[in-house]
Each structure stands twice: as C-alpha cells, then as structure tokens.
XYZ file of C-alpha atoms in Angstrom:
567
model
C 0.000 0.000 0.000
C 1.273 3.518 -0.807
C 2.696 4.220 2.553
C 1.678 7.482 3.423
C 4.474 7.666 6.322
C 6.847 5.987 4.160
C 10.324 6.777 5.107
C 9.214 9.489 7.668
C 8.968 6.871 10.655
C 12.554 8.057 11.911
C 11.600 11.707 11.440
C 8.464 10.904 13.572
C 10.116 9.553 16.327
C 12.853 11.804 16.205
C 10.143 14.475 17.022
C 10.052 13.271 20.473
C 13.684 14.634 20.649
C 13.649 17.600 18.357
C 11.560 20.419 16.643
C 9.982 20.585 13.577
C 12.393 21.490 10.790
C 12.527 21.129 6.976
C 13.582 17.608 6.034
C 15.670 16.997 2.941
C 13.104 15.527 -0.035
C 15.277 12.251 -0.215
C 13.930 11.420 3.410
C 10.579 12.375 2.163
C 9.542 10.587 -0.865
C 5.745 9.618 0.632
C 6.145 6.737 -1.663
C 3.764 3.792 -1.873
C 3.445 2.034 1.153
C 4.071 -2.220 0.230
C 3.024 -4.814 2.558
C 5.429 -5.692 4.995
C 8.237 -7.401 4.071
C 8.907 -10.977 4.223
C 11.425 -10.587 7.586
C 8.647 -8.541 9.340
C 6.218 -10.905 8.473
C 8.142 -13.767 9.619
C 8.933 -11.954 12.994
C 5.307 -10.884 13.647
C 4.263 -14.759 12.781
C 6.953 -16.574 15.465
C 7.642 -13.543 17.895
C 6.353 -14.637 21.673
C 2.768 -12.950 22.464
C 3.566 -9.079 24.275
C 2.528 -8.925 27.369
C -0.750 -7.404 27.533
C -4.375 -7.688 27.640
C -7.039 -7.292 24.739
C -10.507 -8.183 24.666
C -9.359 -10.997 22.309
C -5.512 -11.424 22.034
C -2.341 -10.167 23.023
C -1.687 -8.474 18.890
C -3.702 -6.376 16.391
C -3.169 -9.822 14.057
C -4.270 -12.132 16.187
C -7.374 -10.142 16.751
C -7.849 -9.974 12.793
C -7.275 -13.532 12.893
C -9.858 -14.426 14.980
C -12.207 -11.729 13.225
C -11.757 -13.328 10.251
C -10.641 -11.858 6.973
C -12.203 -8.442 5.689
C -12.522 -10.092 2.470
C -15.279 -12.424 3.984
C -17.491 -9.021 5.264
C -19.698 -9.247 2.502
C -20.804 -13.203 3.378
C -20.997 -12.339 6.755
C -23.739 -9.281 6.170
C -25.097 -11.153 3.058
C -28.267 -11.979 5.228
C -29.057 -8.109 5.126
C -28.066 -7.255 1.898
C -30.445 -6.025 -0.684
C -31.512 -7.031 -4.528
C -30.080 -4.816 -6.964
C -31.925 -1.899 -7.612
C -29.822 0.720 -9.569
C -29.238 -0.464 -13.377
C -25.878 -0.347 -14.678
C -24.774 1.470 -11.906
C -22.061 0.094 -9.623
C -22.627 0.636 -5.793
C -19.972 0.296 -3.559
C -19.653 0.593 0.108
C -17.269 0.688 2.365
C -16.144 -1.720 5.701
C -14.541 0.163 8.612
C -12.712 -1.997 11.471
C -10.922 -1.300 14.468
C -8.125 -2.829 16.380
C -7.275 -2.015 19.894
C -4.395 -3.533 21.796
C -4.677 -3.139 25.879
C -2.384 -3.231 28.403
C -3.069 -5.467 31.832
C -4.316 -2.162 33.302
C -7.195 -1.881 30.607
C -5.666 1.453 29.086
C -5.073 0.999 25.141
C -1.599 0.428 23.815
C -2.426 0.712 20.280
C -4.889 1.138 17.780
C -5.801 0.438 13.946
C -8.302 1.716 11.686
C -9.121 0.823 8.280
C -11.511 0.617 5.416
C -11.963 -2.364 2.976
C -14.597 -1.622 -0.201
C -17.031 -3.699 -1.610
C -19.519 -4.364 -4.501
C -23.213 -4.442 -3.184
C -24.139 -7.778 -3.149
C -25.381 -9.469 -5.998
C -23.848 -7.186 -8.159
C -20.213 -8.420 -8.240
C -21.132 -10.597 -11.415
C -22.254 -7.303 -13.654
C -18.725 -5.606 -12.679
C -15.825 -8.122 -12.793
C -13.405 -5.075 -13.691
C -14.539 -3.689 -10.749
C -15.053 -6.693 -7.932
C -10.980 -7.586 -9.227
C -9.773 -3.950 -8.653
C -11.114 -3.767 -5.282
C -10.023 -7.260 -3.972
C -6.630 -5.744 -4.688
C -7.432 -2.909 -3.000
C -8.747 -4.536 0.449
C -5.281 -6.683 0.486
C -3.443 -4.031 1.137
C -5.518 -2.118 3.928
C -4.271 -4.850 6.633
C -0.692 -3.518 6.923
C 0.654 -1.542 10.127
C 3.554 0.644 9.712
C 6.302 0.120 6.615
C 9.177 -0.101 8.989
C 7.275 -1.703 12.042
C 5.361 -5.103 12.999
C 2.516 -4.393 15.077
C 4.231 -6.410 18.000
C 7.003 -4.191 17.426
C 4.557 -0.912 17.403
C 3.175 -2.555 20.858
C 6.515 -3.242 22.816
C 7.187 0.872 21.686
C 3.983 1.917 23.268
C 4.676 0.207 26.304
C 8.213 1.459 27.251
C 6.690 4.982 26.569
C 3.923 4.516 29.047
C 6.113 3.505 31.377
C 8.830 6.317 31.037
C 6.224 9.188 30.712
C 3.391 10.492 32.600
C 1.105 11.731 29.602
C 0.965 8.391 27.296
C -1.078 8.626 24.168
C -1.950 5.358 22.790
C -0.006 4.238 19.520
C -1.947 4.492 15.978
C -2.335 3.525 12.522
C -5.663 4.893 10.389
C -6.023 4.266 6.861
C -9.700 5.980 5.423
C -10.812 4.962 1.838
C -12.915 7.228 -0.648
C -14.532 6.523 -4.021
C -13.058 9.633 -6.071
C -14.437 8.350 -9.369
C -16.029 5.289 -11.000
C -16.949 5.381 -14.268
C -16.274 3.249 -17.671
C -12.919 4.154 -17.439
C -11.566 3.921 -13.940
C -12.022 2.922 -10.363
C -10.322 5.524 -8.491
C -10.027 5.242 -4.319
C -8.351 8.466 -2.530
C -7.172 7.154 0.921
C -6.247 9.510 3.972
C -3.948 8.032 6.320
C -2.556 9.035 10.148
C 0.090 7.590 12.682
C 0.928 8.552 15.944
C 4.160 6.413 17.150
C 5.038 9.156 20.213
C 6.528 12.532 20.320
C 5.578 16.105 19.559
C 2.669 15.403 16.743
C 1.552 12.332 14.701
C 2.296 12.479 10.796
C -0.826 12.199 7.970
C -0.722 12.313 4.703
C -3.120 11.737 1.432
C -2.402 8.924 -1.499
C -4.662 6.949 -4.755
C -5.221 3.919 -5.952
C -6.334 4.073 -9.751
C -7.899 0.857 -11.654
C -8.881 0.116 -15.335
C -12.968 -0.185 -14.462
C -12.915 -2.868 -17.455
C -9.969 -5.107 -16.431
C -9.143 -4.476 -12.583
C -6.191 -3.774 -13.222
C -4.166 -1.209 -11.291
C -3.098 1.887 -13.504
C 0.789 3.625 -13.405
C 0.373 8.045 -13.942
C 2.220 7.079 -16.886
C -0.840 5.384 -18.171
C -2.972 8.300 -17.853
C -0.090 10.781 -18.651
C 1.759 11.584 -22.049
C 5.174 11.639 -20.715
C 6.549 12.556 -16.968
C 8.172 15.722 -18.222
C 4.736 16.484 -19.637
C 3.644 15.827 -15.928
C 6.313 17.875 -14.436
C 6.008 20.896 -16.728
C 2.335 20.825 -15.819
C 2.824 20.253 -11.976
C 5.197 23.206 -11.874
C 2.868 25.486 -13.523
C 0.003 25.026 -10.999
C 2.410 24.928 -8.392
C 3.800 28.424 -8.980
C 0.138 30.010 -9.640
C -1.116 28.590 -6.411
C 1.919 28.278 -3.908
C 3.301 31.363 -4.216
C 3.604 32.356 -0.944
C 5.485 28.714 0.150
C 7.764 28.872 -2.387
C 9.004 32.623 -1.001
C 9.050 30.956 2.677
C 10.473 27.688 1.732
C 13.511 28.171 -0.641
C 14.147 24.950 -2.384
C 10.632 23.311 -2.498
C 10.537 24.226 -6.181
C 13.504 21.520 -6.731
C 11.777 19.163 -4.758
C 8.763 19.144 -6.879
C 10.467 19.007 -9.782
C 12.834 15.986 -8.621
C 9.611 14.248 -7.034
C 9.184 13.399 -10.818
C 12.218 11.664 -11.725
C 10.309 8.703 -10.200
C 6.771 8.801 -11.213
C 6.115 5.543 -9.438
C 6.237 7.040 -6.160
C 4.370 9.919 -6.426
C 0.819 10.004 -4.954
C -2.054 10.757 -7.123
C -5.670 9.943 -7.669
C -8.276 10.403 -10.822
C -11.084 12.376 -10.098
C -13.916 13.641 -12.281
C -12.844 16.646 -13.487
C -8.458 16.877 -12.605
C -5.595 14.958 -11.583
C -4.693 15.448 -8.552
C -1.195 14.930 -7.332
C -0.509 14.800 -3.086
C 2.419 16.173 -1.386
C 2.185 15.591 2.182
C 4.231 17.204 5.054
C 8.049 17.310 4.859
C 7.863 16.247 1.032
C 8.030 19.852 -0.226
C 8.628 21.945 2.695
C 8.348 21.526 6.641
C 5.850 19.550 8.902
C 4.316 23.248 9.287
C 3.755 23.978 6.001
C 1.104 20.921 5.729
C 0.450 19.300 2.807
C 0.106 20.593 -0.759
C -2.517 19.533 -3.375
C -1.687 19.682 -7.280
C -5.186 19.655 -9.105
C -4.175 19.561 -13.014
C -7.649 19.660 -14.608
C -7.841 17.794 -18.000
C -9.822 20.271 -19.645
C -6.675 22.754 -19.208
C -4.048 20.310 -20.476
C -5.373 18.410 -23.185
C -2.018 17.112 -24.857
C -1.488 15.937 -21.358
C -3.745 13.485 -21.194
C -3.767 12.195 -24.602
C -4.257 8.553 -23.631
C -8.075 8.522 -23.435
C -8.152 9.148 -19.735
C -9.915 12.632 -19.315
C -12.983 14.500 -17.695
C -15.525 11.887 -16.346
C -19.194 12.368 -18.358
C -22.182 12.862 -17.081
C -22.926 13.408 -12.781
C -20.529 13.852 -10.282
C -19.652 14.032 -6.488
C -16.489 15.507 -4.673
C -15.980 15.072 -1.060
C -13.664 18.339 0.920
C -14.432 21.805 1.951
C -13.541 23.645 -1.597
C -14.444 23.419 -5.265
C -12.824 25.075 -8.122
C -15.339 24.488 -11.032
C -17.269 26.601 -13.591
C -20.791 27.172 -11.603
C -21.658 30.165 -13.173
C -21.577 28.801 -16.849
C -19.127 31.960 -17.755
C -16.395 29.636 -18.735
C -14.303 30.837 -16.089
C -13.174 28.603 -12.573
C -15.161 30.333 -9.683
C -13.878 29.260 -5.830
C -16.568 27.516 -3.321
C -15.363 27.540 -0.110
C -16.926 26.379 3.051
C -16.154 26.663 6.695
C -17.192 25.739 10.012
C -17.733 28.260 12.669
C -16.805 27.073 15.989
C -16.274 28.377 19.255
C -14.748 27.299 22.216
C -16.331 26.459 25.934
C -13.721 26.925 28.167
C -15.025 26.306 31.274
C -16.414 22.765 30.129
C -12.467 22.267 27.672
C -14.409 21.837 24.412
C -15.365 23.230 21.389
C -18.777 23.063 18.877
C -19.888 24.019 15.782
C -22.245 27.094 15.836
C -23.035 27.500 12.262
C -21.238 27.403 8.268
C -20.131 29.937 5.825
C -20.722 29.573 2.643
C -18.622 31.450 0.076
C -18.856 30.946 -3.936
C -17.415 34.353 -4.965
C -20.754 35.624 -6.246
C -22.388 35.116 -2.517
C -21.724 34.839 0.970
C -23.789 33.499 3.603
C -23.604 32.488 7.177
C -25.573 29.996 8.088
C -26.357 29.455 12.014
C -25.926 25.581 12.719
C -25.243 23.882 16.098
C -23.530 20.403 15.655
C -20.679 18.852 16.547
C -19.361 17.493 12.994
C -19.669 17.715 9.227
C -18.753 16.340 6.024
C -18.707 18.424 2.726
C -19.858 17.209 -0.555
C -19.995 19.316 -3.548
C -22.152 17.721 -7.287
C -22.961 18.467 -10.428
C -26.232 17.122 -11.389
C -27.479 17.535 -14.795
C -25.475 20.553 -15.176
C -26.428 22.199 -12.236
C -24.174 22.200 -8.523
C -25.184 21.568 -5.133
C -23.748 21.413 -1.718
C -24.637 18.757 0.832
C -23.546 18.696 4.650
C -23.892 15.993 6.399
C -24.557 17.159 10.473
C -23.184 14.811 13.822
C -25.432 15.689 16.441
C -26.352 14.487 20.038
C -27.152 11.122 20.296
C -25.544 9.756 17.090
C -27.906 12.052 15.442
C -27.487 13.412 11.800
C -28.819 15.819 9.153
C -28.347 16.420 5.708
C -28.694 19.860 4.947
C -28.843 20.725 0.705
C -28.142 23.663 -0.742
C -28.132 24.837 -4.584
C -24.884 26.692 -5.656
C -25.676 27.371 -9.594
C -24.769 30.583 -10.713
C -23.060 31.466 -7.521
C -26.381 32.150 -5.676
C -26.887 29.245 -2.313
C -30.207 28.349 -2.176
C -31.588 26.469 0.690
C -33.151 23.611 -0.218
C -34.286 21.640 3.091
C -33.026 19.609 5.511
C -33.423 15.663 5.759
C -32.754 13.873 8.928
C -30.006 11.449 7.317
C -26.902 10.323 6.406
C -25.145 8.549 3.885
C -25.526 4.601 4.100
C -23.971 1.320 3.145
C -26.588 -0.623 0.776
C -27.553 -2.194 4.535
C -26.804 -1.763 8.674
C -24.660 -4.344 9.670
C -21.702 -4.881 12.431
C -19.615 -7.590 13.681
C -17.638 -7.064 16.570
C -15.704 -8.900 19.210
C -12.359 -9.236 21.334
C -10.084 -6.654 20.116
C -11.923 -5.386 16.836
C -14.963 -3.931 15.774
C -16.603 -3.496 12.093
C -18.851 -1.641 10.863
C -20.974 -0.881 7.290
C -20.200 2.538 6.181
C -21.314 5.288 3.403
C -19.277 5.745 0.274
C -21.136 8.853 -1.618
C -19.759 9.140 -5.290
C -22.638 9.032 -7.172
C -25.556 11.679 -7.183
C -27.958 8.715 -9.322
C -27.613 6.337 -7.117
C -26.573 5.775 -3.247
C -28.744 4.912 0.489
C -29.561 7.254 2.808
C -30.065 5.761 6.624
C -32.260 7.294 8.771
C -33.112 6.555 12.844
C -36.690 5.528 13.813
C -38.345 4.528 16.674
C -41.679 2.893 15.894
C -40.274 -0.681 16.456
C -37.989 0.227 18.397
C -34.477 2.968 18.260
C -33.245 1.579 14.712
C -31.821 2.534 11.750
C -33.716 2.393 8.489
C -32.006 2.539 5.011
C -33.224 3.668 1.626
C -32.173 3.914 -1.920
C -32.078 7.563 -2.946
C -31.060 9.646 -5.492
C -31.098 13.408 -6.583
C -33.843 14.820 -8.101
C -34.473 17.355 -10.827
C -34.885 20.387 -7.690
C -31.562 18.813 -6.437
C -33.638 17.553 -3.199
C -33.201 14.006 -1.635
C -35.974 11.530 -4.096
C -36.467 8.141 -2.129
C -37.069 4.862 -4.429
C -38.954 3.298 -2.106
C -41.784 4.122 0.420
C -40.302 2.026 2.917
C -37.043 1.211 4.972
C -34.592 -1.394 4.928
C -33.961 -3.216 8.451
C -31.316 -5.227 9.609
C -29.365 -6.756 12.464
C -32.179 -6.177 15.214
C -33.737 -9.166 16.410
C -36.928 -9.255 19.417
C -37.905 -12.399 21.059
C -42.005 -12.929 21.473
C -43.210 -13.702 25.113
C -46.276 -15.014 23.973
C -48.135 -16.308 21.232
C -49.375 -14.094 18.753
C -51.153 -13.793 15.636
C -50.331 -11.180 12.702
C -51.178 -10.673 9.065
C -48.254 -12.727 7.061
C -47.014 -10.849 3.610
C -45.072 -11.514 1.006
C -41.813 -9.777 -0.290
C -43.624 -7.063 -2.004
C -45.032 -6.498 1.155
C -48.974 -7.854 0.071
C -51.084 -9.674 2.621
C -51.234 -13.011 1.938
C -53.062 -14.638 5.131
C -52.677 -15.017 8.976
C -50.155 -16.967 10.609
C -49.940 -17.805 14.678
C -46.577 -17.522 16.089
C -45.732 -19.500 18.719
C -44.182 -17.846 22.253
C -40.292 -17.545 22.105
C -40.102 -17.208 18.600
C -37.399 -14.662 17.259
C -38.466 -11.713 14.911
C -35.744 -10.422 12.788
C -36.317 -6.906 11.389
C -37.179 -6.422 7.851
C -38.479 -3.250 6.817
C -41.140 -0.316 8.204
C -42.748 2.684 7.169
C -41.944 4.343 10.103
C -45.160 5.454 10.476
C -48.334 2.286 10.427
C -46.140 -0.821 10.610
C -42.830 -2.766 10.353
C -42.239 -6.980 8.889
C -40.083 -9.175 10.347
C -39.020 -12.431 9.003
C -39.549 -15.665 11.466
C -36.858 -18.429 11.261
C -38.616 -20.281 8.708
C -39.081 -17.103 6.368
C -42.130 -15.916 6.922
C -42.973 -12.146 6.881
C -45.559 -11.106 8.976
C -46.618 -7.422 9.680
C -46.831 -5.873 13.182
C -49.053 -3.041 12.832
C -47.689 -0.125 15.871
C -49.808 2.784 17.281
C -47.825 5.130 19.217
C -50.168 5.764 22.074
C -50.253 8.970 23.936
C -50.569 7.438 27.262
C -49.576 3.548 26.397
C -46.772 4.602 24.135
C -45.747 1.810 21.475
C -48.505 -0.572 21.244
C -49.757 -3.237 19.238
C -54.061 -4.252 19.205
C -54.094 -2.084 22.682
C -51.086 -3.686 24.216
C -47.585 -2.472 25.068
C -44.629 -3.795 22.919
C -42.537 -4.301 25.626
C -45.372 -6.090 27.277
C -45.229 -8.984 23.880
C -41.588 -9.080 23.363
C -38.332 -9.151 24.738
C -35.466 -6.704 23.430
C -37.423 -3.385 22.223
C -35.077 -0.774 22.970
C -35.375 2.810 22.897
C -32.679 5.492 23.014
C -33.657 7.825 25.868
C-alpha cells in the first residue's frame, strides 16, 4: 500500500527529541506504502505474544485472525443485503474496522483503523473489472507501519507509558474514498494518520487508480503523455497557487520538480474533473507547512492526457471543503469555499460548531448551525451544482442539509434527517476489533440514505435515494430497509403474514419464544419481520399517547423481549 508515512517513521520519532524542521526531499519521498516485508512478516508470525491484555488477544493480528478476513465481510452481512436496484450502476460501500491492543491495566496500547470496499451484493457478477480492482485494493488495507510489525509498534507503546506520565496510545488509520467510478476507472483516494510518540503524529493523502474494465491497477504514466509532460504541468500550478510557500520555503521548487524523476512514487488519484497529485508534510517543505494539493484539470491540459483518460461524463460528487469548477456557466473557474464556525467552551475544555459559511465568490452566507461534525460534498447534477452537509449531532444524530450553488447564488433547499448509508446496517464485533458498514457517496444517481426511527424500536432504516431534478433528496422506495435487530415474542401471537412485495397473503400464529428479525417499516403504520422459517408477517404499531408503542391495545414491551429505545 502507498505508505503514506513511508520513510518518515525516523523523522516521527525523532520528534520526540527535536523540533519541527525542513527535512531533505530524499527522506521524504511519501512513496507507496508495500506490505510488509517478508522478515517482518516472519517476525510478527513466530515472535512470543507481548505482554498485555485485549478483549481478544495479546496483537492487532491475532485479533484480525480471529475476526476473520475483511474479504469475507460481505458473506458475513449477506443476510441483510439487498436485490439490486440501480441499473448499470455500480454501488460500492465501504467496511470500517478497528483494532485495539490493551495493556493489563485496561488502558489501550495501540490502535488500527481501516476501510476495505465492496460491490453491493449481488452485483459483483455485472462488474468483474470492478469486484478484481477492489479485492486488490482490500489486500493491502491490513498492513501496520512500513518499517514496524505491530508487536514491534506494541513493545514501543509500552516502554513509553512507562517512562512518561502523559501516554497517548499508539496508531495507525487508513480511510478509503470513491473519487471516481466510471467506464474508465475505479479511483479510491485514501487519507492516512500515525501517531508512534513525540511532539505530533504524521498524515498524509495517497490513490489507488484501476482500469474499471480489467481491474487492473493503472501507473500516472498510463494516464499521462510523458513525466516531463507531468512535471512541466505540476510546476505550472504549483507556482500560480503556492506562491507564498515557495518565497518561505527556498528549495521546495527543486523538490517538486525531482519528485518526478520517479513517477512511481508519487501520490495521485483520478477524479472527475483533474488529476490530482498529493504532497504531504516534509515532502516539499516543513511539517508546518502541511500538505500541498496539485489539481491539473484535464480540460486545461489536453495534450497531457492524450491517452483517453480525461474529464468523467455525465454526474458527479467531490468530497472536501472547496471546489474550483465553472458554476456560473461563464467559462471561467469560480472558488466555493466552506467553513465551520466554531467556538470554544472553556469552562467545560471543548469546542462546537455554531453555524457554516458559505462562500462561492458571487455570494456569501452564514448559516447558524449547532452540531458537533460535518462532512462536505460538492455535485454536479445535470449541469447544475449543489452542496450537501452531512450534520453529527447528540445522540448519534445526523442531518443532511442541501443547498443549490448554480450561478453562484446558495439556495436552501431543506433539511433531511439522514446520512449517507452502506446498501444495509450491519456490524460484527468482538475481542479486540470492531466493524462496521459505512457510506461511500460518489454518485448523485444512485446511493442509500439511513435514517433513525423509533416505531419498532431505536433503529436505523435505510433507503435507496437519489437526486432529483430540484436537487432535493428523491427516495425509491416508500419504505425502509432493516437489519441486524432481532426481538424475542413472550407469547403467542397472531399477525397478518405478507409476502416480499409487502402484500397480505393470510394469517399466521406464532408460537411464544419465537425470534423476529427486522425487515423493513414505514416508520409510520407498521414494520415486517421475518420468522426463522421465512415468513414475513406485519406488526401493525400505534404510538399511544398514554400507552406509548402498542400493538391491538397492548404495550410492545409487554409482547416481546429486546425493544429498545434510546432515551
């Protein structure tokens, strides 16, 4: 895997020591990270178990071990999954796990995060191009550090606890996002963190770009006419929109330039409208400096990309906090920034979001917002641009909020209470990992949006969705997916039974004891559940001013075991 960190581990832990200076570009290269090599391996396979206590095992691989491979996720949820329901379009979503290490005190030693991506079930045969490129992908998401085991990471963490007073746990996080997928390519933008000790952690930003037809992985030079092509284009951008760094750090011009003498370590992704080429801290200029972002749009460099690998037709999404796209139809690049406002509670040590600006160039507007998170998505549907931002409120709570930046003017257009979903809600978790189904938003035609309900209980519902011709949220369906929740009847009842498309197809008495697994609900009137054998039957739910959740009169907690509401 392009290893973000690459050969900056000594520079990281040499920050426990030192400052934060330039580093010379040789000891910066932010090349791609491989899997670990063959001696590592071998000494992570036969070293002695650390000392220390996990909810499963004494290493972050034994714990994957007994979690079973990330490659299996899909059979695990496949209970949950859904029928295809998008034509020709390819959904993916995404797997998130954690790893935690523990010492025999219970604090964490270390802890890894990363995202495997999938094809929505049933699907995989209609995209073999596809289902290859990301099995490739998801084999190299299980690596720790390029010049450490994870024993070795572990053994670190524990001679720093024990010669310091404020200990911060050890940690790897690798985050995968669908830039692009088209006809063309498959192309995954990962953001990556470590924290191995000392003064700050390092991060950094690298791509993974496939041929969508064959799976197989793509070199720049594939995309590219020639690296000095690349360069003389890279340099370009770089002096029209680094300025300033390049007067405060002499000699980051040479680095760029020598950063393409080897094109196979330079990090770049595909994504529907540029190139985009990543230099992350200490590869141009110091740790303070951050990272640096080359976007070479195709449109402006057609001899450039003279290989057939160009501006992606038709709808798009980008994921970040700023745009640089034609919105006013003037032919011209207009800027689209957005920013959180947040203050700070001092008394209390913690700060919260109090509201957005929104900035296109033509307009400004402030926007007053209390949350706690968001994520940024900027599309062009049908020609016309919207922003979406997705809210984290109390409770797990979200919001998507839309807004309609065409012609520079923001337009509100609602607010849905929802977030971005995997094609279903599903989790596995146990000693020393968790997993999770997550959202992967790429596609404005076709994704799920999850909502929380409580007519059955505090669940989460999905739906398929897509964006309609007034850039609002349309829903496919006029009901929600359920999965993974599971009640246990105390006594016998009797309910209508249905079939899949939900139509009433007789009565069926359910014995005492039997298990009801969630299947889908209005959220309103009713919600199925399928019996062990099968069977649907429909529960039809008054909420009940005085009773609360009841069922013919009588109280749902009264008929089954496991409702749960969040308070």
């Amino acid at each position: 895997m392009k290893k973000i960190v690459a050969l900056l581990i000594t520079c990281i832990m040499l920050l426990s020591l030192a400052g934060c200076g330039v580093t010379d570009s040789s000891n910066s290269s932010g090349k791609r990270k491989e899997r670990r090599t063959e001696k590592a391996s071998a000494e992570a396979a036969t070293e002695p178990e650390a000392d220390v206590v996990t909810s499963t095992s004494t290493d972050v691989d034994d714990a994957r071990g007994k979690g079973g491979d990330k490659a299996d996720e899909k059979d695990k949820e496949s209970s949950a999954a859904l029928n295809p329901i998008f034509d020709g379009v390819p959904v993916i979503y995404s797997v998130g796990r954690t790893d935690y290490v523990n010492d025999e005190d219970g604090e964490q030693l270390y802890n890894s995060v990363s995202e495997s991506l999938y094809l929505m079930e049933g699907t995989e045969d209609a995209y073999p191009g596809i289902k290859k490129a990301l099995d490739s992908f998801n084999k190299l998401v299980n690596t720790a550090s390029e010049d450490y085991s994870q024993s070795e990471l572990i053994e670190m963490a524990k001679e720093q606890k024990a010669g310091s007073e404020y200990f911060t746990y050890y940690s790897d996080s690798f985050n995968a996002n669908i830039a692009r997928v088209d006809d063309k390519v498959l192309s995954i933008c990962v953001g990556s963190s470590s924290y191995y000790g000392g003064a700050h952690g390092y991060y950094g930003t690298c791509g993974y770009v496939y041929d969508s037809q064959t799976g197989e992985e793509l070199s720049i030079l594939d995309i590219v006419s020639s690296k000095e092509d690349l360069r003389a284009a890279a340099q370009e951008i770089f002096s029209r929109d680094y300025a300033m760094l390049i007067e405060s750090e002499p000699g980051c011009e040479d680095y760029l330039s020598e950063s393409f003498d080897k094109p196979e370590d330079l990090n770049w992704c595909m994504g529907p409208t540029s190139l985009d080429l990543y230099y992350n801290p200490y590869q141009l200029a110091c740790y303070a400096a951050g990272a640096q972002t080359i976007q070479i749009r195709y449109a402006d460099f057609p001899n450039l990309f003279n290989k057939g690998y160009g501006e992606s037709e038709g709808n798009w999404v980008k994921q970040g906090s700023d745009l640089m796209e034609d919105i006013t139809g003037d032919g011209a690049l207009d800027y689209t920034h957005f920013e959180e406002n947040i203050e700070y509670e001092e008394d209390y040590n913690y700060s919260f979001i109090t509201g957005f600006t929104i900035d296109t160039g033509i307009e400004s507007k402030q926007i007053e917002y209390y949350c706690y998170g968001t994520t940024t998505y900027y599309i062009k549907k049908d020609g016309r641009f919207y922003l979406y931002i997705i809210t984290e409120g109390d409770n797990d709570s979200s919001s998507l909020l839309m807004y309609e930046i065409t012609d520079g003017k923001i337009v509100e257009l609602g607010e849905e209470y929802a977030h971005f979903s995997a094609p279903s809600y599903s989790f596995d978790y146990g000693e020393g990992y968790f997993e999770n189904c997550c959202d992967e938003f790429y596609n404005p035609d076709a994704f799920f949006l999850a909502s929380r309900m409580d007519l059955l209980s505090t669940i989460t519902g999905i739906k398929p969705s897509t964006i309609g011709e007034d850039g609002k949220i349309k829903y496919l369906q006029d009901y929600y997916n359920l999965s993974d929740f599971v009640i246990t009847s105390k006594k016998e009842l009797t309910f209508d039974e249905v079939d899949e498309d939900g139509n009433v197809i007789g009565e069926i008495t359910v014995p005492s004891g039997s298990d009801y697994n969630a299947y889908r609900t209005d959220d309103e009137t009713y919600a199925d559940c399928k019996l062990s054998d099968g069977k649907i039957v429909r529960l039809y739910i008054e909420k009940d001013v005085d009773l609360g959740h009841v069922i013919n009169g009588e109280h749902l907690e009264e008929l089954f075991d496991g409702i749960i509401f969040a308070g």
